[in-house]
Coordinates of C-alpha atoms in Angstrom, one line a residue:
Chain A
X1202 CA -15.6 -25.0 48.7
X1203 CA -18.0 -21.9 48.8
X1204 CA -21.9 -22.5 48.8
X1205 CA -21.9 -18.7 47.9
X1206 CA -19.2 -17.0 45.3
X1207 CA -18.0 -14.8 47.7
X1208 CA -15.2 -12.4 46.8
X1209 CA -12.4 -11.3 48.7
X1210 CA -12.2 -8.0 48.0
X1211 CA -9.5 -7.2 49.9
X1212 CA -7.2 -9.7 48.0
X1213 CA -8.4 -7.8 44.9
X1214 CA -7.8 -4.1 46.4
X1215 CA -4.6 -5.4 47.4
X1216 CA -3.1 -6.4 44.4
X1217 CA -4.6 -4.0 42.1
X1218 CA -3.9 -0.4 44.4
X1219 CA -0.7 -2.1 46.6
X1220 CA 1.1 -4.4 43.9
X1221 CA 3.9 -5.7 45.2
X1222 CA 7.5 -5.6 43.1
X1223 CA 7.2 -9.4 42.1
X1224 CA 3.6 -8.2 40.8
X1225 CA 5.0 -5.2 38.6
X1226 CA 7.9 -8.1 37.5
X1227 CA 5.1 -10.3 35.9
X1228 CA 3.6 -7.4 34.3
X1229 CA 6.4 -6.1 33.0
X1230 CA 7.0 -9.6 31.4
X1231 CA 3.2 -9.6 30.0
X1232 CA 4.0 -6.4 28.2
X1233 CA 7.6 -7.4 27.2
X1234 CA 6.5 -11.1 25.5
X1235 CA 3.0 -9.3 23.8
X1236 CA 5.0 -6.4 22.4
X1237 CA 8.0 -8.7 21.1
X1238 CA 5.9 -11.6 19.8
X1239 CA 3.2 -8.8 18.0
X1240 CA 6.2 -6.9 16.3
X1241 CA 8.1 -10.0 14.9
X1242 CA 4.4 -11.3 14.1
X1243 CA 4.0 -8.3 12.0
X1244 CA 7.3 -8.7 10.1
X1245 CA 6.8 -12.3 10.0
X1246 CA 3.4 -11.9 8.2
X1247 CA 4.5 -9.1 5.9
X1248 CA 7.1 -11.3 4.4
X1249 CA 4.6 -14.5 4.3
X1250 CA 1.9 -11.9 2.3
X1251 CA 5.1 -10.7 0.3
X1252 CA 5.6 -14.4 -0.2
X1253 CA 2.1 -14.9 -1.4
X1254 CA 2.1 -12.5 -4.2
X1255 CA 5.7 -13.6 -5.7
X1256 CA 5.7 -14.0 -8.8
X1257 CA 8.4 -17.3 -7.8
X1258 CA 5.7 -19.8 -7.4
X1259 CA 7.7 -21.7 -4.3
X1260 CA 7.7 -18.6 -2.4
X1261 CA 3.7 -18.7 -2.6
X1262 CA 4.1 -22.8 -1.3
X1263 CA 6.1 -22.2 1.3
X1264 CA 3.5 -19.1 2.7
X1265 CA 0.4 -21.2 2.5
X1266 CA 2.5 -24.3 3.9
X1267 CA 3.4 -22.0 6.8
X1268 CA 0.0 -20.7 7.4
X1269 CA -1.8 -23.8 7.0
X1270 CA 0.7 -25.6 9.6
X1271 CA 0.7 -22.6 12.3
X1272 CA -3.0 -21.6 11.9
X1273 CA -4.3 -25.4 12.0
X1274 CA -2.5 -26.8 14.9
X1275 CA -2.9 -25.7 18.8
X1276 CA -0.6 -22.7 19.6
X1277 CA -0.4 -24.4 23.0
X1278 CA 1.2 -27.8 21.2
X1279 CA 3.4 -25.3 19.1
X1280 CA 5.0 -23.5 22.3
X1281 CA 5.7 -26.5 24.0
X1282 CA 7.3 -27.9 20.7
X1283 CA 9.4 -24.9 20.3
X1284 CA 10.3 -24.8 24.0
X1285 CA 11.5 -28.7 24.0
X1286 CA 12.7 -29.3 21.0
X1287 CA 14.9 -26.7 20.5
X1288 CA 17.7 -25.1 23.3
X1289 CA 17.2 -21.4 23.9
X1290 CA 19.9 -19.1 25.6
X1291 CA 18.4 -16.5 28.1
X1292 CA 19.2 -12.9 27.4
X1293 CA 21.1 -10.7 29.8
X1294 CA 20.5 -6.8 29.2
X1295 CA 22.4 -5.0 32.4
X1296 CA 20.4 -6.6 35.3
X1297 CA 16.9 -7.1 33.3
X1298 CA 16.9 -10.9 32.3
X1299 CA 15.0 -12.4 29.6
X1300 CA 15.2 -16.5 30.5
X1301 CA 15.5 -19.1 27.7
X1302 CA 11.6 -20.2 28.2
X1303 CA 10.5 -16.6 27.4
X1304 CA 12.3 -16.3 24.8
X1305 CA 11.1 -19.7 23.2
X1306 CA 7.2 -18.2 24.0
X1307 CA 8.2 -15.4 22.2
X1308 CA 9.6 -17.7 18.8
X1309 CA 6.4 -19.6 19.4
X1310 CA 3.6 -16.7 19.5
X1311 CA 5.7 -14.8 16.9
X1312 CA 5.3 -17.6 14.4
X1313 CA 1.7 -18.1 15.2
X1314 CA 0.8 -14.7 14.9
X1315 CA 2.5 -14.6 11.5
X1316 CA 0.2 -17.2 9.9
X1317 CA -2.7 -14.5 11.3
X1318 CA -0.9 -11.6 10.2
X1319 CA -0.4 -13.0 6.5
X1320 CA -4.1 -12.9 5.9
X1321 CA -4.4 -9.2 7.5
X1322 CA -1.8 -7.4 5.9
X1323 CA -2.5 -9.3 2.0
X1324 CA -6.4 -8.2 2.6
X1325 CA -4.4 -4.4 3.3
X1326 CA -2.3 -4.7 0.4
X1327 CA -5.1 -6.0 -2.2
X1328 CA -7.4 -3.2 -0.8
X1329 CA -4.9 -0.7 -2.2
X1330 CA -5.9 0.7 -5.9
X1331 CA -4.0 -1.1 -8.9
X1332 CA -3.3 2.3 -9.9
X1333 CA -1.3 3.7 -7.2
X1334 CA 1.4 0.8 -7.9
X1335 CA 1.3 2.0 -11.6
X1336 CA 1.3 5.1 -10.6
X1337 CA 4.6 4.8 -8.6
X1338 CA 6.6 2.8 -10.8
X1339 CA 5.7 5.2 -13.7
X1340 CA 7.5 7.9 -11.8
X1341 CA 10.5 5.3 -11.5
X1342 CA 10.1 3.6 -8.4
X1343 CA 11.4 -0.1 -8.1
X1344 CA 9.0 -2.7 -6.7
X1345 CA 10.2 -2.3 -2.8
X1346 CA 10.2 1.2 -3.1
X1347 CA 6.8 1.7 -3.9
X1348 CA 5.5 -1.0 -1.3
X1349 CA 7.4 0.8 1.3
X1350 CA 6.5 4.4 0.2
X1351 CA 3.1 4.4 -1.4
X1352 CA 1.4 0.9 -0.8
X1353 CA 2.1 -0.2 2.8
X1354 CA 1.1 3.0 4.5
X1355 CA -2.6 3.0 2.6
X1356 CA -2.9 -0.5 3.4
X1357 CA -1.8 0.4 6.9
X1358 CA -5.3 1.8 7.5
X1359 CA -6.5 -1.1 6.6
X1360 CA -4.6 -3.2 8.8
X1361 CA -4.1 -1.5 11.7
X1362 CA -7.6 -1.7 12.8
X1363 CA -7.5 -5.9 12.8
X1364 CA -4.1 -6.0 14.3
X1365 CA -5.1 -4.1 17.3
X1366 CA -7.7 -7.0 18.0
X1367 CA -4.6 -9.4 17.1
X1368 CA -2.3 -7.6 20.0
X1369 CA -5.6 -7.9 21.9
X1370 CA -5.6 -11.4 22.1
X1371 CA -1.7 -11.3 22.0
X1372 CA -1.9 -10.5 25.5
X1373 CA -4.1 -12.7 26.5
X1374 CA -2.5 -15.6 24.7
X1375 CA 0.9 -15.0 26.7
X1376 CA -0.9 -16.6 29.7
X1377 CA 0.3 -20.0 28.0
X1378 CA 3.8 -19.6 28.4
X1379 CA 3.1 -20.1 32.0
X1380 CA 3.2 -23.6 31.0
X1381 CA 6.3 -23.8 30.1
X1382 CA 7.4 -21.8 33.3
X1383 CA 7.4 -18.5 32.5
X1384 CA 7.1 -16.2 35.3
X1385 CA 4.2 -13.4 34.0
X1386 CA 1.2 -12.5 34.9
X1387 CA -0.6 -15.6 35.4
X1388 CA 1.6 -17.9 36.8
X1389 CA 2.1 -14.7 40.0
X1390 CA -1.6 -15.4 40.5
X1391 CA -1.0 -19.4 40.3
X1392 CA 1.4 -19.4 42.3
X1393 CA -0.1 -17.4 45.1
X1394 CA -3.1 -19.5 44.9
X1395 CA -1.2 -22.5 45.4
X1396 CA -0.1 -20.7 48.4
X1397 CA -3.0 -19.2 50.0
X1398 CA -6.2 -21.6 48.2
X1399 CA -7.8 -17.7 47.7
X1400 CA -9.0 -17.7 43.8
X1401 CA -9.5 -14.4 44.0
X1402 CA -5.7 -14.3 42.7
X1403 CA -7.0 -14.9 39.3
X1404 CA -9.5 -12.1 39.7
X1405 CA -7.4 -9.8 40.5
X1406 CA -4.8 -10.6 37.6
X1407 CA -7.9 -10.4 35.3
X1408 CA -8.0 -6.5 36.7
X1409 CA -4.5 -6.5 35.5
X1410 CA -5.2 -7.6 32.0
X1411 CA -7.8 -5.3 31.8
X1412 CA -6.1 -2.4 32.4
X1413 CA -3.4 -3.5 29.7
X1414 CA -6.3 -4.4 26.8
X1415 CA -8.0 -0.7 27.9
X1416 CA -5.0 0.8 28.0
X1417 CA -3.9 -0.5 24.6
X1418 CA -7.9 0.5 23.2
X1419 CA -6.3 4.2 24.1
X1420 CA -3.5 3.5 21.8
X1421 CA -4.8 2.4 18.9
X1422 CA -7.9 5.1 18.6
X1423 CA -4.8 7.4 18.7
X1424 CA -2.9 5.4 16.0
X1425 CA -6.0 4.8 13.7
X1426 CA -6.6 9.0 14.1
X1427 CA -2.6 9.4 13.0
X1428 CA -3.0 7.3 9.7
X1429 CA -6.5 8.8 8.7
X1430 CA -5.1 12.5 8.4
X1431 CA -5.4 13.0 4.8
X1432 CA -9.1 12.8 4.8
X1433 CA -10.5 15.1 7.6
X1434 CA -14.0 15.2 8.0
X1435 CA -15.1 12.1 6.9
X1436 CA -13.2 10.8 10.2
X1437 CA -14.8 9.4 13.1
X1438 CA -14.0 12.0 16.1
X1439 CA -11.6 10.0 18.6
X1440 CA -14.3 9.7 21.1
X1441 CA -16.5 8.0 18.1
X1442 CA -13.1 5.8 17.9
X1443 CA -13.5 4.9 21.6
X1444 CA -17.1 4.3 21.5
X1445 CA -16.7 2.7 18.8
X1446 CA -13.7 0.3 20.5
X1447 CA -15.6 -0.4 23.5
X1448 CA -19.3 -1.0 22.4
X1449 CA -19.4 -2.0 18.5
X1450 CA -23.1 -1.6 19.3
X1451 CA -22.6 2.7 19.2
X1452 CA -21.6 2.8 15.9
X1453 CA -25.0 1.2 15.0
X1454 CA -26.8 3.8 16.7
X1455 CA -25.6 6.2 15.2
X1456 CA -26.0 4.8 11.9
X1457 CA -22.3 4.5 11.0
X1458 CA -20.6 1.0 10.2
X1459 CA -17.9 -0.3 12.8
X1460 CA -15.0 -1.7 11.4
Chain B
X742 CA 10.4 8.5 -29.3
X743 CA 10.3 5.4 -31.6
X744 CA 8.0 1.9 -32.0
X745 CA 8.6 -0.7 -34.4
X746 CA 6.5 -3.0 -35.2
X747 CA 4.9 -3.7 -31.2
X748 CA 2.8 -6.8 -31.0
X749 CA 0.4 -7.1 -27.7
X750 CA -1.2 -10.3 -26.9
X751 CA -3.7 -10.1 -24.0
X752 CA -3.9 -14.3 -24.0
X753 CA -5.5 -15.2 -27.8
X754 CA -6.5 -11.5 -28.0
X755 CA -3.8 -9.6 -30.0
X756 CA -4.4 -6.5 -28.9
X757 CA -1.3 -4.6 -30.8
X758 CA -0.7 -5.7 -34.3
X759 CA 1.9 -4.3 -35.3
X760 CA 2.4 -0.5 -34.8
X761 CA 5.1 1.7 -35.3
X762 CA 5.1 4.9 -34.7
X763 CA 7.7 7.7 -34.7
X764 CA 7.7 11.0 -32.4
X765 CA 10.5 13.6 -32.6
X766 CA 11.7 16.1 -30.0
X767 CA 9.1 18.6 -29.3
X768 CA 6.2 16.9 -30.6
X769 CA 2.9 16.9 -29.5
X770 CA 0.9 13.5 -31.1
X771 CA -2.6 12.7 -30.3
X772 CA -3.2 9.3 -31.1
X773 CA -7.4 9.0 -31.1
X774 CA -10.1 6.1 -32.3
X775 CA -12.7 3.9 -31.0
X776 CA -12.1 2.3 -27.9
X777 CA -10.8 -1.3 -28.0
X778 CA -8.6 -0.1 -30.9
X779 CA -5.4 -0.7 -28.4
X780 CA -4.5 3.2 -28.3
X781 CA -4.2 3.0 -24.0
X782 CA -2.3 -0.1 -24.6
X783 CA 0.5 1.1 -27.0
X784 CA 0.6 3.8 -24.5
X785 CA 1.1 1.8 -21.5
X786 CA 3.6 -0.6 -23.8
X787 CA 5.8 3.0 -24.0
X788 CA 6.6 2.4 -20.2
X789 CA 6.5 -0.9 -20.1
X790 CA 3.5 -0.9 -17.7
X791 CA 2.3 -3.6 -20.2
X792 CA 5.1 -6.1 -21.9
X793 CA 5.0 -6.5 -25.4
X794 CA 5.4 -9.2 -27.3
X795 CA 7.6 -8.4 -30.6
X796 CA 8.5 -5.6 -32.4
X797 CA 10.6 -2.9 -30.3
X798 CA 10.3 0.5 -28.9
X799 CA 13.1 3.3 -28.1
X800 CA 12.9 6.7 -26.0
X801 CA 15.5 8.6 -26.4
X802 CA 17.6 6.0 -28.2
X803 CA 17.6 3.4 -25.5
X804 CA 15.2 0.7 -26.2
X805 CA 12.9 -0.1 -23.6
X806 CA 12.0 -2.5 -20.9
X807 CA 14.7 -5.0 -23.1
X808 CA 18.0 -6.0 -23.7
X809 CA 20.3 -7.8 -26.7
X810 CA 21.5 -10.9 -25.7
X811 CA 22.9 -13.1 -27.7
X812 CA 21.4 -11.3 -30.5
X813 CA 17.6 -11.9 -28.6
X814 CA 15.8 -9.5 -27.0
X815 CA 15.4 -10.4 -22.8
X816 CA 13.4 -8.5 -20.1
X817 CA 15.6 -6.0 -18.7
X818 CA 16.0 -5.8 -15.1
X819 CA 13.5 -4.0 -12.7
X820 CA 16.4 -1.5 -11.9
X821 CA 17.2 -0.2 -15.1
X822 CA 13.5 -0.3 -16.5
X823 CA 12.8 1.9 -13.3
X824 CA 15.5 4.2 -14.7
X825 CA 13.7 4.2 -18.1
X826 CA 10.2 5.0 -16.6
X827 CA 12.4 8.3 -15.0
X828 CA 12.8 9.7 -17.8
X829 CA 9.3 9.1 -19.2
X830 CA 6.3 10.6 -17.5
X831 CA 2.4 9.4 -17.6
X832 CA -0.7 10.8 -16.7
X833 CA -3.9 8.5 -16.2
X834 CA -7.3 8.6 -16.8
X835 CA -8.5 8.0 -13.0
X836 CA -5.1 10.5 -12.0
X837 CA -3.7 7.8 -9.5
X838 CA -2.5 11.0 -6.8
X839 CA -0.9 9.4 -3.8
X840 CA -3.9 9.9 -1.3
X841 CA -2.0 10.0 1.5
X842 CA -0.3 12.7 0.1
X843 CA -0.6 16.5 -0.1
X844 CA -0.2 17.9 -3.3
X845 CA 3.4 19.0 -2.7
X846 CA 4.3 15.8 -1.1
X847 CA 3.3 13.8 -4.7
X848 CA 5.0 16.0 -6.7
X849 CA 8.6 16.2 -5.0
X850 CA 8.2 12.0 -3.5
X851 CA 9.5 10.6 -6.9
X852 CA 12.7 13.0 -7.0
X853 CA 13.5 13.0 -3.3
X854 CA 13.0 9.1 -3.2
X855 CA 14.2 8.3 -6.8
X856 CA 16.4 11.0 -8.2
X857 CA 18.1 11.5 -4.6
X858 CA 17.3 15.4 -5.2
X859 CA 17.9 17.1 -1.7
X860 CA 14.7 18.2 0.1
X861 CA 14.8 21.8 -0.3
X862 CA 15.7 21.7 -3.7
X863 CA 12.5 19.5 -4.6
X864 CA 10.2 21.6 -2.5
X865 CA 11.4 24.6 -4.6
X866 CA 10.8 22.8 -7.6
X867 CA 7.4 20.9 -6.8
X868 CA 5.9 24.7 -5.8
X869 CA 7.1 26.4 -8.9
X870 CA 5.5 23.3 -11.0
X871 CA 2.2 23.0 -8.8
X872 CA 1.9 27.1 -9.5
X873 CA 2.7 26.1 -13.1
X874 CA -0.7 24.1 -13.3
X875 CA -2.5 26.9 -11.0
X876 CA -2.7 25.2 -7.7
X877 CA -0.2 27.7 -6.1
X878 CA -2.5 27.6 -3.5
X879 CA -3.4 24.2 -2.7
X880 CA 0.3 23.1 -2.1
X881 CA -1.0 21.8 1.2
X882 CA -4.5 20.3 0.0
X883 CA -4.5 16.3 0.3
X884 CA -5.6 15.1 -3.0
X885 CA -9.2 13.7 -1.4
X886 CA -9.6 17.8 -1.0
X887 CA -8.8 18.5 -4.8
X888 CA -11.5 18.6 -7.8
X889 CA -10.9 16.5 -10.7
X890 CA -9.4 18.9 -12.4
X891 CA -7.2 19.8 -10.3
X892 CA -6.3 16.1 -9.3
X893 CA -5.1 15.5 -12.6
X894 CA -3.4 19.0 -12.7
X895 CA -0.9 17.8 -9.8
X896 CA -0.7 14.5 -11.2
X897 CA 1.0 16.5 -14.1
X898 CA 3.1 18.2 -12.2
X899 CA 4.1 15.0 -10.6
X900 CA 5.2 13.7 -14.0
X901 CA 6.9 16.8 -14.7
X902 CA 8.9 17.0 -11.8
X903 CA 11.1 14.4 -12.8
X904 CA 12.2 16.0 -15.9
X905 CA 10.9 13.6 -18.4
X906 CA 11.6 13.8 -21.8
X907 CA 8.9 12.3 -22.9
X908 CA 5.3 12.8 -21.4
X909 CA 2.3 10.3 -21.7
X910 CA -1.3 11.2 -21.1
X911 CA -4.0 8.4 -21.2
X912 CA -7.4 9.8 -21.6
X913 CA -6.4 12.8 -19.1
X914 CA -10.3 14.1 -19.3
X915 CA -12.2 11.4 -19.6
X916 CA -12.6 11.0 -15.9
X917 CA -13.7 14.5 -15.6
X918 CA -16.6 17.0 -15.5
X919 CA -17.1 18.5 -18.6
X920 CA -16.8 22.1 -16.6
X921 CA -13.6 21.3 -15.4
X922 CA -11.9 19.5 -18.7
X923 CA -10.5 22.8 -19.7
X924 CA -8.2 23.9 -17.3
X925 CA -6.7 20.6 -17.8
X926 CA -6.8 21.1 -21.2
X927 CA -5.5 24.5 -20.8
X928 CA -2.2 23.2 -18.8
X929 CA -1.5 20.6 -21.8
X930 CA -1.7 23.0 -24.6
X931 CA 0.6 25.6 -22.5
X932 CA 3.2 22.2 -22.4
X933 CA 2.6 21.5 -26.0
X934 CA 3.6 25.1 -27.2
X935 CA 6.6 25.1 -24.9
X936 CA 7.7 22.1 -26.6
X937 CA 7.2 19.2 -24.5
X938 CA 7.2 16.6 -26.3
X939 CA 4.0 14.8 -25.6
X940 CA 1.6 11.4 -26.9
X941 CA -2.2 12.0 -25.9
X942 CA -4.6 9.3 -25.9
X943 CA -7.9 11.6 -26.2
X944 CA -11.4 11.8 -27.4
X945 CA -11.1 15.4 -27.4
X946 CA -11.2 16.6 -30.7
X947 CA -10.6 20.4 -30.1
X948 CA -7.2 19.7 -28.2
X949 CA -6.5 17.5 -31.0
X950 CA -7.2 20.3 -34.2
X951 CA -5.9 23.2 -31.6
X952 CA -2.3 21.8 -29.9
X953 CA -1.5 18.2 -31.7
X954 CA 1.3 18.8 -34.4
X955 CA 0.2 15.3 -35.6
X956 CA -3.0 13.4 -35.0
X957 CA -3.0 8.9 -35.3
X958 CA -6.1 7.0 -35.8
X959 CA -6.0 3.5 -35.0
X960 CA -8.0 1.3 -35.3
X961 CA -8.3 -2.9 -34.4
X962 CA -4.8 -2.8 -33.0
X963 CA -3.2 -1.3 -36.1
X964 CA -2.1 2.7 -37.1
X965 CA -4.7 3.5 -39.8
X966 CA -4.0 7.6 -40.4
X967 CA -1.1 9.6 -39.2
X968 CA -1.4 13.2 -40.7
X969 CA -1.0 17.3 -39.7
X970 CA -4.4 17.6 -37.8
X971 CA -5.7 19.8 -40.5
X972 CA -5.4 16.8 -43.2
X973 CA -6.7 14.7 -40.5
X974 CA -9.6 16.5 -40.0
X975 CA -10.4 18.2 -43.6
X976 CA -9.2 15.7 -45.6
X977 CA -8.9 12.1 -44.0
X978 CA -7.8 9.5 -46.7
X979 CA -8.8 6.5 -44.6
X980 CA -12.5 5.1 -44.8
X981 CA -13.0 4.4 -41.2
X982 CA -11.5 7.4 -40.2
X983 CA -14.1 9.5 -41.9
X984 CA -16.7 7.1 -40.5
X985 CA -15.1 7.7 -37.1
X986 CA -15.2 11.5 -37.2
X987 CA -18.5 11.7 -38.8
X988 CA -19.8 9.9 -35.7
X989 CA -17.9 12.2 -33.1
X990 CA -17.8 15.9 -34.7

């Protein structure tokens, strides 16, 4: 239509400094779908890596059947399956209302993230020493005791740096459940673009998810800093963390590898 | 503490071929030879950290990681073996602290999270142990803070603070500076003389003569010498054990 890109900046300045209620709704179900479908990813992929490392061989089939499926196939083809296949009830909390097609977006990118997650949290576990699961059960602990207590929160440091680019693209990913006519972030932008023809919509809902991904870069520097407290001093400072999170390329600089 | 006749089979390797050994209350052992012999393996066979293959072994009366059934021995459950391991403490070679950890924290997370001992009570009892070992002052100290030395010294605490009545130590020095092997040494002999009962896997001769009440040689998965250290050392009847000893002392 335009010869010349030209942006509407007031559009933009608009909906990023005025946002209108309907605006802060969509957010609000952004955050809501990334936050549940990350958590019961998490859980999902602990018990697939628990699965993994059974001893009970069929536990170890059915984890690499479920990663193989959910990690090989299109996590668009997955949410529409879930959404169509199945009948979902909407949720009614007081008068905040989670409606059925949220909550099959959030069955769907739970599942998917799980296959992810497996891989993640096993690489954690196996980076623990053998010793320390010695170590625990010689002092009596039973095998879920010592996971819980001793091996999950060293492989945490581990994991927690991988899963914060998982919840990264978590956010992202809920854009799809537009498609099956959720009301979030993307589809306010849609629809007033169907409405107006102005693009700069989608600009200014890529402001939005900006501020959500920077936002969640704050977090996790503070959460990586929480589980490195036991070794002080050879820790990156949090503003190293930062750097570190917004330009990989600081680290090198300074001569110290990014993870 | 009593083993009959254990058998351990790592694949066609037979590791254990048959060694019984008997320890009695108060007892400090030192069970020493050349490595490969299976001396950390009957050790680790005592906790069942490794499963053995015949032949049976008893703390305290109970036999361990097994059960009669039918008149055949089965794997116990992971419960009660847990239980078992309770009452049996271990020190390793590389010290194994919880890193994540302080000091304190290792010693009293096995009898808050295990025994069910209330909070206060275990701190009360993990700072009187930790100032047992020396490290009064590093109660706070996360392990990645600690020497060697002084690794292993909470790591013996931790074993101590649940009350074991048996105490295993595999290789406890031989991950260690040579400066700082005596203060671990030190804490083991003040154990042995208060009558803990204790089996060392060592290479340290001097503990051996100085705090063992009996010293083991084996050798190629088999107990070859079992004597007062003195008739170890002054008078060994065994071949290989002279051979052994002439190459060490």
């Amino acid at each position: 239509m335009h010869g010349l890109v030209a942006v509407d900046w007031h559009v933009i300045w608009q909906q990023v400094f005025h946002p209108s209620h309907v605006l802060f709704r969509t957010l609000w179900a952004t955050v809501y779908i990334s936050v549940a479908s990350q958590a019961a990813g998490v859980l999902l992929g602990l018990l697939a890596a628990l699965a993994r490392m059974s001893r009970f061989a069929p536990f170890r089939w059915i984890s690499g059947v479920y990663v193989l499926i959910f990690r090989g196939t299109p996590l668009l083809v997955q949410i529409f399956y879930v959404y169509f296949a199945f009948s979902w009830p909407s949720l009614h909390f007081g008068f905040w209302t989670v409606p059925d097609a949220a909550i099959a977006g959030i069955v769907a990118l739970s599942v998917n993230e799980g296959a992810y997650m497996r891989e993640i949290i096993r690489a954690g576990i196996d980076s623990v020493d053998r010793g320390q699961m010695e170590a625990a059960r010689s002092v009596g602990m039973t095998y879920g005791l010592a996971m819980r207590r001793i091996i999950l929160p060293q492989a945490a440091r581990v994991i927690v740096p991988p899963l914060g680019n998982e919840f990264n693209n978590m956010m992202k990913n809920t854009s799809l459940v537009y498609t099956i006519g959720v009301f979030e972030l993307f589809a306010f932008s849609e629809q007033n673009y169907s409405q107006t023809f102005i693009a700069d919509y989608f600009l200014a809902i890529a402001v939005w998810y900006l501020v959500l991904t920077t936002v969640w870069t704050f977090i996790q520097a503070l959460i990586e800093r929480r589980l490195t407290e036991s070794e002080r001093g050879e820790e990156l400072s949090f503003r190293e963390r930062l750097e570190n999170a917004w330009n990989p390329m600081a680290a090198w600089g300074r001569g110290i590898q990014h993870r | 503490m009593h083993s009959e006749d254990v058998h351990k089979r790592f694949g066609r390797l037979e590791v254990l071929k048959g060694v019984s050994l008997e320890v009695t209350k108060g007892e400090t052992v030192c069970i020493i030879g050349p490595s490969g012999s299976g001396k950390t393996t009957f050790l680790r066979c005592i906790n069942h950290l490794e499963k053995i293959d015949d032949g049976r072994i008893e703390v305290n009366g109970q036999l361990i990681g097994y059960r009669q059934k039918k008149g055949k021995l089965v794997e116990d459950s992971e419960r009660n073996i847990a239980r078992q391991r309770t009452q049996i403490g271990m020190v390793f070679q590389r010290f194994n602290l919880f890193p994540h950890k302080t000091a304190l924290e290792n010693v009293i997370e096995a009898p808050v999270h295990v025994l069910g001992t209330p909070k206060e009570q275990a701190v009360g009892l993990g700072k009187a142990l930790l100032g047992r070992v020396g490290l009064a002052d590093k109660v706070d100290a996360y392990p990645g803070k600690l020497s060697g030395g002084q690794q292993q010294r909470v790591a013996i605490a931790r074993a101590l603070a649940m009350g074991p009545a048996l105490m295993l130590f595999d290789e406890p020095t031989s991950a260690l500076d040579p400066e700082v092997t005596g203060e671990v040494l030190s804490v083991m002999e003040e154990l042995a003389r208060a009558g803990t009962t204790m089996i060392v896997v060592t290479h340290e001769m001097g503990f051996a003569r100085k705090a063992a009440n009996r010293v083991v040689m084996m050798d190629d998965g088999l107990i070859i010498e079992d004597g007062t250290p003195e008739h170890f050392f002054e008078a060994p009847t065994h071949e290989r054990t002279k051979q052994f000893l002439s190459k060490i002392l």
